[in-house]
Coordinates of C-alpha atoms and ligand atoms in Angstrom, one line a residue:
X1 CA 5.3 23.2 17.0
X2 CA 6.7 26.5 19.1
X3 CA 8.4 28.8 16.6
X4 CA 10.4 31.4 18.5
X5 CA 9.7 34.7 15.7
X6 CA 12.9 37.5 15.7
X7 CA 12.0 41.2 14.6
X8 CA 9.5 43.7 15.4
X9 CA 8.0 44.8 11.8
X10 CA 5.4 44.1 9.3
X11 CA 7.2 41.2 7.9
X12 CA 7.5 39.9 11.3
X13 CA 3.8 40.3 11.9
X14 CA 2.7 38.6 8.7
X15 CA 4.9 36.0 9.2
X16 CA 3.3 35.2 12.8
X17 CA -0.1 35.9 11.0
X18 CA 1.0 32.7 9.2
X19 CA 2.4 30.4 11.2
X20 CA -0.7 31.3 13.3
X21 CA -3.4 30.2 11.4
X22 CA -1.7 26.7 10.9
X23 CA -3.2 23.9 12.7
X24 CA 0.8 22.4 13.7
X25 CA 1.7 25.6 15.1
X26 CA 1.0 25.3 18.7
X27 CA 2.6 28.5 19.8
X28 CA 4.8 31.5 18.7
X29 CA 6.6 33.5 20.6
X30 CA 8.0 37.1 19.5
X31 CA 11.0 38.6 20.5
X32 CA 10.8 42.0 20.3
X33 CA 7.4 41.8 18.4
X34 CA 5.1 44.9 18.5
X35 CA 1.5 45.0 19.8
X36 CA 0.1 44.2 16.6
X37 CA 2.1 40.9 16.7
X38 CA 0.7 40.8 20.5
X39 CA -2.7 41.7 19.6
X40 CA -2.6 38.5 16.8
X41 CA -1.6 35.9 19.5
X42 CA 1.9 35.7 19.9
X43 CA 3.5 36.1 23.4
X44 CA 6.1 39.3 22.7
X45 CA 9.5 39.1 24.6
X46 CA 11.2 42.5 25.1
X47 CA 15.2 41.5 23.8
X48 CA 17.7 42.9 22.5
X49 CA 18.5 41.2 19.3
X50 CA 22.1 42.4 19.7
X51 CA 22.3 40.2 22.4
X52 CA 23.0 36.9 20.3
X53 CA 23.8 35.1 23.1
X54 CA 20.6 36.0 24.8
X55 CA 18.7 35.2 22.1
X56 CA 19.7 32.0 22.0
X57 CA 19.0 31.2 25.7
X58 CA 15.5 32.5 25.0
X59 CA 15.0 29.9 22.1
X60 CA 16.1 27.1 24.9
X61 CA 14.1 28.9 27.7
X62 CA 10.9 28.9 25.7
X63 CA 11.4 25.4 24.1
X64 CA 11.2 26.1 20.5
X65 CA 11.1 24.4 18.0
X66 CA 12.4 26.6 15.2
X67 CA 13.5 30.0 15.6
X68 CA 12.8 31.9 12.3
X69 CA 14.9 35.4 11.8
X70 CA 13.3 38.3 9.9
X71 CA 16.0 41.1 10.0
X72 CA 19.3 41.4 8.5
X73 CA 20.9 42.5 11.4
X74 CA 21.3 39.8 13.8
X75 CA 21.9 37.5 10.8
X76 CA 25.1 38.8 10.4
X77 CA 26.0 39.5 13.9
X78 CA 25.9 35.4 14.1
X79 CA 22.4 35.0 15.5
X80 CA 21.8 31.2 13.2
X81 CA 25.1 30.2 14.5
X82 CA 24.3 30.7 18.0
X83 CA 20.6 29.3 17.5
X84 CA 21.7 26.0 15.9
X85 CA 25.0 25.6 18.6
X86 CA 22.4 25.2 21.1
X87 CA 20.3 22.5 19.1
X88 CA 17.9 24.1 18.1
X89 CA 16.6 24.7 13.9
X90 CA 17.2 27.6 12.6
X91 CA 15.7 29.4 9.2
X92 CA 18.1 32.2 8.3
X93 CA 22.1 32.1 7.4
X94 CA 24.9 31.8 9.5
X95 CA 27.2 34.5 9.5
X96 CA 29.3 33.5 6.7
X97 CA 26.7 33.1 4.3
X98 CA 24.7 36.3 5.1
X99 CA 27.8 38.1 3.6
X100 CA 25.7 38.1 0.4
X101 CA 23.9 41.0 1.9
X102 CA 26.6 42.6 4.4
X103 CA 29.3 42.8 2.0
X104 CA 28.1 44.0 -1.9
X105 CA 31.7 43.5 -2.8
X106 CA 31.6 39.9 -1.6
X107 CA 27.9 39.2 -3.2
X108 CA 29.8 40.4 -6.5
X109 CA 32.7 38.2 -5.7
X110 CA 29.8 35.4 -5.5
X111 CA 28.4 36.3 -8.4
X112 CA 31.3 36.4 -10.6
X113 CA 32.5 33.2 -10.1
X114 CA 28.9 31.5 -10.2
X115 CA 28.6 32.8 -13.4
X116 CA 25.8 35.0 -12.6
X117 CA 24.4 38.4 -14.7
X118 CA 25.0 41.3 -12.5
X119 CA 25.6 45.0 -13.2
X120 CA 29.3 45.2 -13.4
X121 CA 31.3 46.5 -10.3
X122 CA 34.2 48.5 -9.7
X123 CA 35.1 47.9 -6.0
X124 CA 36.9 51.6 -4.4
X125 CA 39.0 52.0 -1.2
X126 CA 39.6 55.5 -2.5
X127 CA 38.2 58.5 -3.6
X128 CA 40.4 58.1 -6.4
X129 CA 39.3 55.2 -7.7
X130 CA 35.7 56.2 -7.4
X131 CA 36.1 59.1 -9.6
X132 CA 37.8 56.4 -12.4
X133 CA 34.9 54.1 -12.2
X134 CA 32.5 56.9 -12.7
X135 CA 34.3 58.0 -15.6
X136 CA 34.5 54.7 -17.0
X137 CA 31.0 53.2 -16.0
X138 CA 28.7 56.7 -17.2
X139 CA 25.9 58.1 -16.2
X140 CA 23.5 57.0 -14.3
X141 CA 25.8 56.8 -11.7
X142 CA 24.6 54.0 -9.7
X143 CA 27.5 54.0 -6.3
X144 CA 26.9 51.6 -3.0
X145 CA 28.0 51.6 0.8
X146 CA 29.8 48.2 0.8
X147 CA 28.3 47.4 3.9
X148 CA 25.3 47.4 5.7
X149 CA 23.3 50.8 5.4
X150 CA 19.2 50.0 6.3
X151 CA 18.3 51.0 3.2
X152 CA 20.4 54.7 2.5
X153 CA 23.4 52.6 1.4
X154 CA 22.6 53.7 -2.8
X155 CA 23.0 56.2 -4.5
X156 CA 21.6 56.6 -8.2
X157 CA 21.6 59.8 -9.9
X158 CA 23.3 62.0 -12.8
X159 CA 24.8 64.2 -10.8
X160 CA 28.8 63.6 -10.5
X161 CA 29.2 66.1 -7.7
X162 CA 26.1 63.7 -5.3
X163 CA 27.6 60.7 -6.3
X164 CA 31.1 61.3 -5.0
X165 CA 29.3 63.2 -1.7
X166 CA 28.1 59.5 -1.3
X167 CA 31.2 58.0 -1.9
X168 CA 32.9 60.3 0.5
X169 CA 30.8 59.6 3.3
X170 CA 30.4 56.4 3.0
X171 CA 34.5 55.9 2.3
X172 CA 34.8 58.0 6.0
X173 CA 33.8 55.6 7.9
X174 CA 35.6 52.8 9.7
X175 CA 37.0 50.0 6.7
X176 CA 34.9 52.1 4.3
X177 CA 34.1 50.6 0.8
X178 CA 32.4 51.7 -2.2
X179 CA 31.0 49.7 -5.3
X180 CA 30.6 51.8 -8.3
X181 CA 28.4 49.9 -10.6
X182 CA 27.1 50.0 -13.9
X183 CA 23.4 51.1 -14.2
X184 CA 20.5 48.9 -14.0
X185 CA 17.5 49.7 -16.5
X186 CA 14.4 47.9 -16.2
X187 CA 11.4 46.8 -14.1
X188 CA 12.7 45.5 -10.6
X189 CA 11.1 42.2 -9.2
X190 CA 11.9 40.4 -5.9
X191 CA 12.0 36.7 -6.1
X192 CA 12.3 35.2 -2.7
X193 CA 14.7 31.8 -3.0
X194 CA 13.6 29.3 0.0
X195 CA 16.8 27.5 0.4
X196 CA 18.5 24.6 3.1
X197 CA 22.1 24.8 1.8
X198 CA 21.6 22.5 -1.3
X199 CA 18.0 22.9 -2.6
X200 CA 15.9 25.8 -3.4
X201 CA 12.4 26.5 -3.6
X202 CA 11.2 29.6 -5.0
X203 CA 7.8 31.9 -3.4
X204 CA 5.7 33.7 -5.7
X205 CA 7.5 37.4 -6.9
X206 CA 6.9 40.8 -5.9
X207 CA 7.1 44.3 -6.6
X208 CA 8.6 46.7 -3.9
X209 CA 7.7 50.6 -4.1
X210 CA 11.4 52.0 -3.1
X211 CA 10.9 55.5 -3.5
X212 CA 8.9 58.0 -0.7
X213 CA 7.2 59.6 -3.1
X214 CA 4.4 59.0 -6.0
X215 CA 6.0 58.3 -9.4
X216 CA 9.1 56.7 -7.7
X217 CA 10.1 60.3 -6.9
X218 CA 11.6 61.3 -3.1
X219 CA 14.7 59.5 -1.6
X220 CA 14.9 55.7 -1.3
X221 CA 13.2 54.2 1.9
X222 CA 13.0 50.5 3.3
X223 CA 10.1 50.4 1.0
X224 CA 6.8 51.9 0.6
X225 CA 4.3 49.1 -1.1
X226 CA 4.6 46.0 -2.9
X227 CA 2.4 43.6 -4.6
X228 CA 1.8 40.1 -5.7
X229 CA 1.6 38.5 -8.7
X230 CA 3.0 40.7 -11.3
X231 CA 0.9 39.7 -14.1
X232 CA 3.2 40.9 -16.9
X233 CA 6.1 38.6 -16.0
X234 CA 6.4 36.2 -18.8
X235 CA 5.7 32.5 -17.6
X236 CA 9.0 30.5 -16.8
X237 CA 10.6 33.7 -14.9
X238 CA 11.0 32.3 -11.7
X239 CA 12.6 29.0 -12.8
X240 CA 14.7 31.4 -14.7
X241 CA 15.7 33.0 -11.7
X242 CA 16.2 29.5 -9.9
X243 CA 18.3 28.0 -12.8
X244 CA 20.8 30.8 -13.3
X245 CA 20.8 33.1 -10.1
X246 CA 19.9 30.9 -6.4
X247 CA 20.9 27.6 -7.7
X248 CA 24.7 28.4 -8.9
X249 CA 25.0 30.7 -5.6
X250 CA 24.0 28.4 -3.1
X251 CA 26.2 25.6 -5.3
X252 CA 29.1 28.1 -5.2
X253 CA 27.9 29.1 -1.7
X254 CA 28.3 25.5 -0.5
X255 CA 31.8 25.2 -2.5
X256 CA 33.2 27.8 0.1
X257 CA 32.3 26.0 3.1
X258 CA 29.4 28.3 3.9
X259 CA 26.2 26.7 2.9
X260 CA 23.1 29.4 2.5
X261 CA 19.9 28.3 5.1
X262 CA 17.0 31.0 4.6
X263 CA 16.0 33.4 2.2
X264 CA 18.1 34.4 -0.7
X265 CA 16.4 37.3 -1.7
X266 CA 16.9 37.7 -5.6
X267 CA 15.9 41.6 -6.3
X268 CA 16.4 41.5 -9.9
X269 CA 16.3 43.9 -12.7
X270 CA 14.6 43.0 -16.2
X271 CA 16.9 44.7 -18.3
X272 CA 16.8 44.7 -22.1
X273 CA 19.8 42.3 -22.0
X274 CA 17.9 40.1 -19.7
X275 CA 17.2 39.5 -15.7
X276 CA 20.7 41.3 -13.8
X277 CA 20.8 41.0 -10.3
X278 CA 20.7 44.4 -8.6
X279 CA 21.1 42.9 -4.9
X280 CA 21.0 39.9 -2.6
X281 CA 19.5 40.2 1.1
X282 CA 19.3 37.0 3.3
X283 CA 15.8 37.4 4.8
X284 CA 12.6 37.8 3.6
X285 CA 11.9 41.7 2.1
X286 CA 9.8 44.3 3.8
X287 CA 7.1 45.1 2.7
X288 CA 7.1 42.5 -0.4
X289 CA 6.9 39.4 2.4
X290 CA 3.4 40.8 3.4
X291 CA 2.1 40.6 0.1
X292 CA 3.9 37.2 -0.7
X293 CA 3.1 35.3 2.8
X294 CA -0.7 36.6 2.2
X295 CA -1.0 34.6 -1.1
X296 CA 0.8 31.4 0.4
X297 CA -0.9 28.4 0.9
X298 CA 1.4 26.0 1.9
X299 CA 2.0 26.1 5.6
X300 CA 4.9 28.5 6.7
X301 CA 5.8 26.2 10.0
X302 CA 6.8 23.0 8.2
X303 CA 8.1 24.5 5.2
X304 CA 10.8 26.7 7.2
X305 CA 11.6 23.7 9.3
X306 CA 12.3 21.6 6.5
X307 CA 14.9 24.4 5.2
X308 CA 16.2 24.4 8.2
X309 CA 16.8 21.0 8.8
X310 CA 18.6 20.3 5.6
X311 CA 15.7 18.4 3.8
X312 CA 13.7 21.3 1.2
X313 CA 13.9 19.0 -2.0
X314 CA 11.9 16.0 0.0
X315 CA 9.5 17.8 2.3
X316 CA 8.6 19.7 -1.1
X317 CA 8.1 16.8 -3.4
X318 CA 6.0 15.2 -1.0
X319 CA 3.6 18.2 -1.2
X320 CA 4.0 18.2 -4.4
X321 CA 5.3 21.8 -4.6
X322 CA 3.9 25.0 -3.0
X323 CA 0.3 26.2 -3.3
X324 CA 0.1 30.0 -3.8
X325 CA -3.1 31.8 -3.9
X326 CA -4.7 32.6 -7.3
X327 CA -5.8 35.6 -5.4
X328 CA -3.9 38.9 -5.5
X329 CA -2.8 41.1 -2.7
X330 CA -1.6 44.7 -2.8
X331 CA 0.0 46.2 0.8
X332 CA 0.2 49.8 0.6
X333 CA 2.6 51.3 4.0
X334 CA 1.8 54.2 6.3
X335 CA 4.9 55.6 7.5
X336 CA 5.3 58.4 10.0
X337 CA 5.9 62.0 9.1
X338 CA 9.5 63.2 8.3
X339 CA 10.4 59.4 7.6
X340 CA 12.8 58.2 6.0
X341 CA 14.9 61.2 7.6
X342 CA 13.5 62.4 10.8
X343 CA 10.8 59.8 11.6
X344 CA 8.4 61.7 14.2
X345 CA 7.1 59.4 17.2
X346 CA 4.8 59.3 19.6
X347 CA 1.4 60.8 17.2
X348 CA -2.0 58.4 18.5
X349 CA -3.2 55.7 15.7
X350 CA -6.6 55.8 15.4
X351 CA -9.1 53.8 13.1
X352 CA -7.6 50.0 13.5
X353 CA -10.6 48.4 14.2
X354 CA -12.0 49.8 11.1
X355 CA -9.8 48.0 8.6
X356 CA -11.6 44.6 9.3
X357 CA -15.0 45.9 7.8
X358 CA -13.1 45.6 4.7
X359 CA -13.6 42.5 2.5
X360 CA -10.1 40.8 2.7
X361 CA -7.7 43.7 4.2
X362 CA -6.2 44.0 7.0
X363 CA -3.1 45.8 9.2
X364 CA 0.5 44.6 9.6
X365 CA 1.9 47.0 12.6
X366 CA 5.5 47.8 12.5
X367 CA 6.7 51.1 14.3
X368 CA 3.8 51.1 16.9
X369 CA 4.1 51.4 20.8
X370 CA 1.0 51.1 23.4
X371 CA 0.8 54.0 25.6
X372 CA 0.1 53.8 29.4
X373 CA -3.7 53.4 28.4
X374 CA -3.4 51.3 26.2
X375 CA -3.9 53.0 22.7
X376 CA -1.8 52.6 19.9
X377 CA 1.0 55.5 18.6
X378 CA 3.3 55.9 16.5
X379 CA 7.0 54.6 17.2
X380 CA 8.7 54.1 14.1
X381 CA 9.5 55.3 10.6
X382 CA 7.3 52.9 8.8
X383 CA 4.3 52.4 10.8
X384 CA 2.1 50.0 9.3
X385 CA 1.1 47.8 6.3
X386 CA -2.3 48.0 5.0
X387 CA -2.5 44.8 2.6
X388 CA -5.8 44.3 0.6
X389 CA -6.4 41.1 -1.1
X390 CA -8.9 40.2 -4.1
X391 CA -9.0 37.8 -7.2
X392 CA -7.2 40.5 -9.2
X393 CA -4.3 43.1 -8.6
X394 CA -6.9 46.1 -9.1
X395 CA -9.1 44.5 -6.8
X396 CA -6.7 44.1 -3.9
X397 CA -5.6 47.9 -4.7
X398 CA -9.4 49.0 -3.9
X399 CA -9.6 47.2 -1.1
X400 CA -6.1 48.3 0.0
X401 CA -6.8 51.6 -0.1
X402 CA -10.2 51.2 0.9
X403 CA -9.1 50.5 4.3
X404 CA -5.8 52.9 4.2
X405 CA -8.6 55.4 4.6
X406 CA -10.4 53.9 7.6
X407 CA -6.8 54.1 9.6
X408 CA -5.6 57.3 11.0
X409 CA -1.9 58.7 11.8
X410 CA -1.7 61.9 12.1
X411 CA 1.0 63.7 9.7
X412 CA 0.9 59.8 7.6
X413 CA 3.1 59.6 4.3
X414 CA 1.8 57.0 1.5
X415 CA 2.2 56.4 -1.8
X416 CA -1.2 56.3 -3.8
X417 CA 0.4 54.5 -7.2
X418 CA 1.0 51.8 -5.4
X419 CA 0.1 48.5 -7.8
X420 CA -1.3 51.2 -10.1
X421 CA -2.6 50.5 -13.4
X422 CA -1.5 46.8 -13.1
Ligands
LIG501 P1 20.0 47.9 -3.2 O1 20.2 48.3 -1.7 O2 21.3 47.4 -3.8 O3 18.8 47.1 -3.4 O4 19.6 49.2 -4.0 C1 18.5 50.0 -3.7 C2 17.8 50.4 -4.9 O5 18.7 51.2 -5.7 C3 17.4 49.3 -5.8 O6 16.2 48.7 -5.5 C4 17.4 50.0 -7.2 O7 16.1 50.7 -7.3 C5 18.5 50.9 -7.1 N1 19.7 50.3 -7.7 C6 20.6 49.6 -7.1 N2 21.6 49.2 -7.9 C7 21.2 49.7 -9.1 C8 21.7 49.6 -10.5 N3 22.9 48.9 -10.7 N4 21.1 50.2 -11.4 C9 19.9 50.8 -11.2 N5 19.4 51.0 -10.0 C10 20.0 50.4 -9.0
LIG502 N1 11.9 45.8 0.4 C1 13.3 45.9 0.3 C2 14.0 45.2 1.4 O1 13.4 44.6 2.3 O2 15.2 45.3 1.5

């Protein structure tokens, strides 16, 4: 098989580190990829992922046989549509169905008449209106960009005066929309929903590490660890999720005329009432995927393919469901100084090679750039993914971190609770 691979970021990179290793994979192809993805195998394409058209022509031009999509982005701009009009499979929404992520109102909308427990929303065109729901909803005040935001879209905090700065801001811009909702208390899990429009298949959960800082203290970022398995869930959790969050969306989904292909990301919050969803997104998460994809068994290739081509339930009862590895794995991320804000660019990488003299780690590149000679530096807010792996959480934290140390960047932010005490 030749699976065409779109995004340039850790996820991307562990999902060619996947497909990869698979004996039916014949070749993968990255567009834009990053020299980590290059160094792995993969022939990197320099596109534009704006360019949906384009992107399409380079699925034809390189013959592929699945294009898989790893960012949000392009999923809404259309990029499934334009994949599958030219004939070719495509894992990842059309642009209807990846609403769920690039309209919170509409995921709500979803959500409500699927029947499924989510913090309740007030939905604001107005200042106005903001500073009623806040009133009415309490503190924490928990208020969301309606729309796309990479990540600085929510606000949570106790302060009246820095919620409505958010609201303000985010209510400036062109069509501007707020959700107000209630607030979410509770350990959040990702449960990543494997779905062809009708069936659903769910990966092993994660934990993501939102905040910069130790503690979950510092602002919000794309995410600054994760891990895999979370021990302490209680068993039956993810058919929890399946029965009464992915399966009545994608029925409801369906109901609309807009079938869901790809990931429904479930990130969830175990709240003394029970499991509330606190978000969809229509892709895989970064950096949970590196920790999930490194535990999965099954092989990626025919697994996405089967999503894609409308026929999960049967490709997964043959196998006889997925194989996850009893194995834990812990990725801890190395982001550049002054991210999430100010990322700074251009500092040299040193150490890579180092990581591999670890028993089961190794480095997921994401914001990396070769210079004219060759070496890696820095070219992105979040730079890498160092993921350990072991036959218990604390084990794939040592080893983790074990190899954090071997690789340099100069100025390098990191969390060190990462999977902590697990
Ligand atoms: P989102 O972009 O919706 O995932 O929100 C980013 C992060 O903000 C989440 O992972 C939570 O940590 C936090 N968050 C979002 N919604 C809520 C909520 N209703 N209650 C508490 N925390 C929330
Ligand atoms: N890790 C959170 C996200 O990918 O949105």
């Amino acid at each position: 098989m030749r699976v065409l691979v779109l995004g340039s970021g850790a996820r991307e990179h562990a999902i060619v580190r996947s497909l990869l290793a698979e004996d039916g994979v014949e070749h993968v192809v990255a567009a834009p990829g990053n020299p980590g993805i290059a160094a792995a195998g993969a022939e990197c394409r320099d596109h534009d992922l704006a360019d949906i058209a384009g992107v399409a022509e380079l699925a034809v031009g390189v013959q592929a046989d699945l294009v898989v999509v790893g960012p949000e982005a392009p999923l809404v701009a259309g990029v499934a549509d334009a994949v599958r009009a030219a004939g070719i499979p495509c894992f990842g929404p059309s642009a209807p169905a990846a609403r769920l992520e690039a309209s919170k109102a509409f995921a709500k909308e979803v959500m409500a008449a699927a029947g499924v427990a989510t913090a309740r929303p007030v939905v604001c065109d107005d200042l106005g209106a903001v500073e009623a729901a806040l009133d009415e909803l309490g503190t924490p005040h928990v208020v969301k960009d309606d729309g796309l935001a990479g990540g600085k879209g929510v606000v949570v905090t106790d302060d009246r005066e820095t919620a409505l700065r958010h609201a303000r801001a985010c209510l400036s811009q062109p069509r501007g929309r707020v959700v107000v909702e209630e607030y979410l208390d509770g350990p959040e899990v990702s449960v990543f929903c494997v779905c062809d429009g009708r069936d659903v298949v769910a990966l092993a959960p994660a934990q993501d590490f939102k905040r910069l800082r130790d503690g979950g203290l510092g602002p919000n970022t794309g995410g600054m660890g994760a891990y895999s398995p979370l021990p302490w869930l209680l068993d039956g959790f993810v058919e929890e999720v399946v029965e009464t969050v992915a399966r009545p969306v994608l029925v409801e989904m369906d109901r609309r005329g807009t079938p869901f292909t790809g990931i429904l990301y479930c990130g969830l919050a175990l709240t003394d009432a029970g499991v509330r969803v606190v978000e969809f997104n229509v892709r895989l998460g970064d950096p949970e995927a590196q920790v999930v994809l490194a535990r999965l068994r099954t092989p990626l290739a025919p697994l996405l393919l089967a999503a894609a081509q409308g026929r999960l339930a049967e490709h997964v009862r043959v196998l006889g469901g997925l194989v996850e590895s009893a194995d834990a794995a812990v990725g801890v991320v190395v982001a550049a100084p002054g991210y999430p804000e100010q990322p700074r660019t251009g500092d040299a990488v040193l150490g890579l090679e180092d990581v591999a003299a670890v028993p089961g780690a190794h480095v997921l590149h994401a914001g990396t750039a070769l210079d004219d000679d060759g070496h890696v530096r820095t070219a992105g807010g979040r730079v890498l993914t160092v993921v350990g792996t072991g036959p218990d959480v604390a084990t794939a934290r040592e080893r983790a971190y074990e190899a954090v140390e071997k690789v340099h960047v100069p100025g390098g932010q990191l969390r060190l609770d990462v999977a902590a005490g697990v």
